[in-house]
Amino acid sequence: MPRIVCLIPLILLAACRQQPNENSAELPTQAQPPLPQETLQLRGPNGQNILVQAEIADDEPEREAGLMFRTTLVSGTGMLFVFPNAQRLSFWMKNTPLPLDLLFFRQSQHLATVAWAHPFDETPLGPTDPADAVLEVPGGWAAANGVGPGWQLVRP
């Protein structure tokens, strides 16, 4: 009888373990290969124009991997995360060794917020309003180029 009593806690423990969610993808363990690119134009309120060569992450696995594990990002380049619908977005820097500027756009074109993201910081960053696109560029790039709210994103 004591053997059965000892097994009951083990059976209960096994039954209470959280099962993995079938819909959640596991986090990547290495940098994703380069994605297709577009030349994006950022247009300032005073007519300024800046071109950015950006990889396009437009599906869930590409957006989840993002720039994780990348060790370089040249000025004038970045990654554009495109979402099918406007939503409250939140980004973090897990497994990302680069400082980044995160430019959050609403209606895929109006820059609402610029957030500065620190390497490996898991603090969620994002605007309070819904957004449907995020452009990640090297940290400090937006300030160095005078890019901020009021700018627009123009895609080909």
Backbone as numpy.savetxt, mean C-alpha at the origin, in Angstrom:
# Nx Ny Nz CAx CAy CAz Cx Cy Cz
-9.14 -43.98 33.88 -9.95 -42.77 33.88 -9.10 -41.50 33.88
-7.95 -41.43 34.57 -7.17 -40.20 34.57 -6.67 -39.83 33.18
-6.44 -40.79 32.31 -5.98 -40.48 30.96 -7.03 -39.70 30.19
-8.27 -40.05 30.33 -9.36 -39.35 29.64 -9.44 -37.91 30.14
-9.35 -37.70 31.44 -9.41 -36.36 32.01 -8.25 -35.52 31.48
-7.07 -36.09 31.32 -5.92 -35.36 30.80 -6.09 -35.01 29.33
-6.80 -35.82 28.59 -6.99 -35.57 27.16 -8.04 -34.50 26.89
-8.98 -34.32 27.77 -10.07 -33.36 27.54 -9.52 -31.95 27.32
-8.60 -31.44 28.16 -8.08 -30.09 27.88 -7.38 -30.00 26.53
-6.68 -31.06 26.12 -6.01 -31.03 24.81 -7.01 -31.02 23.67
-8.09 -31.76 23.81 -9.13 -31.77 22.77 -9.78 -30.40 22.69
-10.08 -29.79 23.83 -10.69 -28.46 23.83 -9.75 -27.43 23.23
-8.47 -27.50 23.56 -7.49 -26.57 23.02 -7.42 -26.68 21.49
-7.39 -27.89 20.99 -7.34 -28.10 19.54 -8.62 -27.58 18.88
-9.75 -27.75 19.52 -11.01 -27.31 18.94 -11.13 -25.80 18.92
-10.45 -25.10 19.83 -10.56 -23.65 19.93 -9.54 -22.91 19.09
-8.59 -23.60 18.50 -7.60 -22.91 17.67 -8.29 -22.22 16.51
-7.85 -21.02 16.19 -8.44 -20.27 15.09 -8.04 -20.89 13.77
-9.01 -21.11 12.93 -8.76 -21.67 11.61 -8.36 -20.54 10.67
-7.44 -20.81 9.73 -7.08 -19.76 8.77 -8.27 -19.39 7.91
-8.36 -18.12 7.57 -9.42 -17.63 6.70 -9.08 -18.02 5.27
-9.97 -18.74 4.63 -9.71 -19.20 3.26 -9.59 -18.05 2.28
-10.20 -16.90 2.59 -10.18 -15.76 1.67 -8.96 -14.87 1.86
-8.21 -15.05 2.94 -7.07 -14.16 3.18 -5.81 -14.76 2.57
-5.09 -13.93 1.87 -3.83 -14.36 1.28 -2.73 -14.20 2.32
-1.73 -15.06 2.26 -0.61 -14.93 3.17 0.27 -13.78 2.69
0.94 -13.14 3.64 1.83 -12.05 3.28 3.00 -12.59 2.47
3.48 -11.82 1.51 4.61 -12.27 0.71 5.87 -12.40 1.56
6.78 -13.23 1.10 8.05 -13.43 1.80 9.24 -12.89 1.01
8.95 -12.36 -0.18 10.00 -11.75 -1.00 9.37 -10.70 -1.90
10.20 -9.86 -2.50 9.71 -8.80 -3.39 9.02 -9.43 -4.60
7.91 -8.84 -5.00 7.26 -9.32 -6.21 8.04 -8.84 -7.43
7.95 -9.57 -8.53 8.63 -9.11 -9.75 8.08 -7.76 -10.19
8.86 -6.99 -10.95 8.34 -5.70 -11.44 7.01 -5.88 -12.17
6.12 -4.92 -11.94 4.78 -4.94 -12.55 4.79 -4.08 -13.81
3.76 -4.22 -14.66 3.65 -3.33 -15.82 3.67 -1.87 -15.37
4.24 -1.01 -16.21 4.41 0.39 -15.85 3.62 1.33 -16.75
3.34 2.49 -16.19 2.73 3.60 -16.93 3.49 4.87 -16.57
3.52 5.81 -17.48 4.03 7.14 -17.16 2.85 7.97 -16.70
2.88 8.36 -15.44 1.81 9.15 -14.84 2.21 10.61 -14.84
1.22 11.46 -14.90 1.47 12.90 -14.82 0.80 13.42 -13.56
1.56 14.16 -12.76 0.99 14.87 -11.64 0.92 16.33 -12.05
-0.28 16.90 -11.96 -0.53 18.27 -12.40 -0.85 19.13 -11.18
-0.04 20.17 -11.00 -0.22 21.06 -9.86 -1.27 22.12 -10.11
-1.75 22.76 -9.04 -2.79 23.77 -9.16 -2.34 25.00 -9.96
-1.04 25.22 -10.08 -0.53 26.37 -10.83 0.02 25.97 -12.19
-0.39 24.78 -12.66 0.02 24.33 -13.98 1.32 23.54 -14.02
1.92 23.28 -12.86 3.14 22.48 -12.84 2.82 21.06 -13.31
3.79 20.41 -13.94 3.64 19.03 -14.37 4.87 18.24 -13.97
4.65 17.09 -13.38 5.74 16.19 -13.02 5.36 14.80 -13.53
6.31 14.14 -14.18 6.09 12.78 -14.66 6.66 11.79 -13.66
5.93 10.69 -13.47 6.36 9.61 -12.59 6.18 8.30 -13.35
7.24 7.52 -13.42 7.17 6.19 -14.02 6.75 5.23 -12.91
5.53 4.69 -13.00 5.00 3.89 -11.90 4.58 2.50 -12.34
4.91 1.53 -11.49 4.36 0.19 -11.65 2.89 0.26 -11.22
2.05 -0.54 -11.86 0.62 -0.51 -11.58 0.21 -1.79 -10.84
-0.23 -1.63 -9.59 -0.73 -2.74 -8.78 -2.25 -2.63 -8.77
-2.92 -3.45 -9.60 -4.37 -3.28 -9.73 -5.17 -4.53 -9.39
-4.53 -5.52 -8.77 -5.33 -6.62 -8.25 -4.88 -6.91 -6.82
-5.65 -7.71 -6.12 -5.40 -7.91 -4.69 -4.00 -8.44 -4.37
-3.51 -9.49 -5.03 -2.16 -9.96 -4.69 -1.07 -8.91 -4.96
-1.20 -8.16 -6.05 -0.21 -7.12 -6.35 -0.25 -6.01 -5.31
-1.47 -5.61 -4.90 -1.60 -4.55 -3.89 -1.09 -5.02 -2.54
-1.33 -6.29 -2.18 -0.87 -6.80 -0.89 0.66 -6.84 -0.84
1.31 -7.23 -1.92 2.78 -7.31 -1.94 3.39 -5.92 -2.04
2.81 -5.05 -2.85 3.30 -3.68 -2.99 4.81 -3.60 -3.15
5.42 -2.75 -2.35 6.87 -2.56 -2.40 7.60 -3.30 -1.28
6.92 -4.28 -0.67 7.57 -5.07 0.37 8.87 -5.66 -0.16
9.89 -5.64 0.69 11.20 -6.23 0.44 12.02 -5.50 -0.63
11.48 -4.46 -1.26 12.27 -3.70 -2.24 13.27 -2.86 -1.47
14.48 -2.78 -1.99 15.54 -2.04 -1.30 15.91 -0.74 -1.99
15.40 -0.52 -3.21 15.66 0.74 -3.91 14.39 1.21 -4.61
14.27 2.51 -4.69 13.19 3.15 -5.45 13.76 4.49 -5.91
13.99 4.60 -7.19 14.65 5.76 -7.77 13.68 6.94 -7.80
14.20 8.15 -7.57 13.38 9.36 -7.67 12.73 9.42 -9.04
11.45 9.80 -9.06 10.70 9.86 -10.32 10.03 8.55 -10.67
10.14 7.56 -9.76 9.46 6.28 -9.97 8.60 5.98 -8.75
7.71 5.00 -8.90 6.87 4.61 -7.78 5.98 3.45 -8.15
4.97 3.25 -7.31 3.98 2.21 -7.56 2.60 2.81 -7.30
1.70 2.64 -8.28 0.32 3.12 -8.16 -0.57 1.94 -7.80
-1.27 2.05 -6.67 -2.23 1.05 -6.22 -3.61 1.52 -6.67
-4.26 0.72 -7.49 -5.56 1.09 -8.03 -6.62 0.17 -7.42
-7.67 0.75 -6.86 -8.75 -0.01 -6.24 -10.02 0.14 -7.06
-10.85 -0.91 -7.10 -12.06 -0.86 -7.93 -13.11 0.15 -7.44
-13.10 0.44 -6.13 -14.08 1.36 -5.55 -13.40 2.25 -4.51
-13.95 3.43 -4.33 -13.46 4.30 -3.27 -13.79 3.65 -1.93
-12.82 3.69 -1.03 -13.00 3.10 0.28 -12.04 3.75 1.26
-12.23 3.51 2.51 -11.31 4.02 3.53 -10.08 3.13 3.49
-8.97 3.67 3.00 -7.75 2.90 2.80 -6.79 3.09 3.97
-6.05 2.03 4.26 -5.07 2.06 5.31 -3.86 1.25 4.85
-2.70 1.88 4.85 -1.46 1.22 4.43 -0.50 1.14 5.61
0.36 0.15 5.59 1.40 -0.02 6.59 2.70 -0.36 5.89
3.78 -0.44 6.64 5.10 -0.63 6.04 5.75 -1.97 6.44
4.93 -2.94 6.78 5.48 -4.25 7.15 6.37 -4.76 6.02
7.56 -5.20 6.38 8.54 -5.77 5.44 8.96 -4.78 4.34
8.83 -3.50 4.60 9.20 -2.49 3.61 10.35 -1.66 4.17
11.57 -1.85 3.65 12.75 -1.18 4.21 12.97 0.24 3.72
12.11 0.75 2.83 12.29 2.08 2.27 11.37 3.10 2.92
11.83 4.33 3.16 10.88 5.38 3.54 10.09 5.76 2.28
8.80 5.97 2.44 7.95 6.27 1.29 7.01 7.43 1.59
6.64 8.16 0.54 5.52 9.09 0.60 4.33 8.34 0.01
3.20 8.41 0.66 1.97 7.78 0.17 1.01 8.89 -0.22
0.69 8.97 -1.49 -0.20 10.00 -2.02 -1.56 9.35 -2.27
-2.56 9.73 -1.47 -3.89 9.15 -1.56 -4.77 10.02 -2.46
-5.39 9.38 -3.46 -6.23 10.08 -4.42 -7.68 9.63 -4.29
-8.58 10.58 -4.47 -10.01 10.23 -4.55 -10.45 10.47 -5.99
-11.41 9.70 -6.41 -11.89 9.72 -7.80 -10.74 9.51 -8.77
-9.76 8.74 -8.33 -8.57 8.36 -9.10 -7.76 9.54 -9.62
-8.04 10.75 -9.12 -7.26 11.86 -9.66 -6.98 13.00 -8.69
-7.80 13.24 -7.70 -7.61 14.39 -6.81 -6.81 13.99 -5.58
-5.62 14.58 -5.42 -4.77 14.25 -4.28 -5.39 14.81 -3.01
-5.67 13.91 -2.08 -6.31 14.30 -0.83 -5.31 14.40 0.31
-4.40 13.45 0.40 -3.49 13.35 1.54 -2.13 12.83 1.11
-1.09 13.36 1.72 0.26 12.81 1.57 0.70 12.35 2.96
1.04 11.07 3.07 1.52 10.53 4.34 2.97 10.09 4.17
3.78 10.36 5.18 5.17 9.92 5.15 5.26 8.64 5.95
5.75 7.58 5.30 5.79 6.26 5.94 7.23 5.86 6.26
7.43 5.46 7.49 8.75 5.05 7.97 8.99 3.57 7.68
10.21 3.19 7.35 10.51 1.78 7.09 10.06 0.87 8.23
9.43 -0.23 7.87 9.01 -1.30 8.78 7.94 -0.89 9.79
7.44 0.33 9.74 6.44 0.80 10.70 5.08 0.17 10.36
4.47 -0.47 11.34 3.19 -1.14 11.11 2.00 -0.28 11.52
2.24 1.00 11.77 1.15 1.92 12.09 0.33 2.16 10.83
-1.00 1.94 10.88 -1.82 2.18 9.68 -1.83 3.67 9.31
-1.66 3.95 8.02 -1.69 5.31 7.49 -2.77 5.42 6.43
-3.48 6.51 6.44 -4.49 6.72 5.41 -5.36 7.92 5.73
-6.08 8.39 4.72 -6.95 9.54 4.92 -8.24 9.15 5.62
-8.94 10.14 6.15 -10.22 9.86 6.78 -11.31 9.69 5.73
-11.12 10.27 4.55 -12.10 10.16 3.47 -11.76 8.98 2.57
-12.76 8.43 1.88 -12.48 7.33 0.95 -11.54 7.75 -0.17
-10.73 6.80 -0.61 -9.81 7.01 -1.73 -9.87 5.77 -2.61
-9.42 5.90 -3.85 -9.43 4.73 -4.73 -8.10 4.53 -5.46
-7.10 5.32 -5.12 -5.76 5.14 -5.70 -4.73 5.70 -4.73
-3.58 5.04 -4.68 -2.48 5.48 -3.84 -1.20 5.36 -4.65
-0.44 6.43 -4.69 0.85 6.42 -5.36 1.94 6.44 -4.29
2.80 5.41 -4.30 3.93 5.37 -3.39 5.17 5.80 -4.17
5.88 6.79 -3.60 7.11 7.32 -4.19 8.16 7.38 -3.08
9.42 7.59 -3.42 10.45 7.65 -2.38 10.13 8.69 -1.31
10.48 8.37 -0.07 10.23 9.28 1.05 10.87 10.64 0.83
10.09 11.69 1.06 10.58 13.05 0.89 10.40 13.60 -0.52
10.03 12.75 -1.45 9.88 13.17 -2.85 8.77 14.20 -3.01
7.64 14.00 -2.37 6.51 14.93 -2.53 6.89 16.33 -2.05
7.49 16.42 -0.87 7.89 17.74 -0.34 8.96 18.37 -1.23
9.92 17.59 -1.69 11.00 18.13 -2.54 10.46 18.68 -3.85
9.32 18.14 -4.31 8.74 18.59 -5.57 7.52 19.48 -5.38
7.21 19.84 -4.14 6.08 20.73 -3.86 4.73 20.09 -4.12
4.66 18.76 -4.09 3.40 18.05 -4.37 2.60 17.91 -3.08
1.32 18.29 -3.14 0.45 18.20 -1.98 -1.00 18.24 -2.40
-1.90 18.37 -1.42 -3.32 18.46 -1.74 -3.58 19.54 -2.79
-4.49 19.24 -3.70 -4.80 20.15 -4.80 -4.18 19.69 -6.11
-3.21 18.80 -6.03 -2.61 18.23 -7.23 -3.53 17.16 -7.79
-3.36 16.89 -9.07 -4.17 15.86 -9.73 -3.27 14.81 -10.38
-3.80 13.60 -10.44 -3.14 12.50 -11.11 -3.78 12.31 -12.48
-2.95 12.30 -13.51 -3.45 12.09 -14.88 -2.80 10.81 -15.40
-3.64 9.85 -15.76 -3.16 8.58 -16.32 -3.41 8.57 -17.83
-2.54 7.85 -18.55 -2.74 7.78 -20.02 -4.06 7.12 -20.39
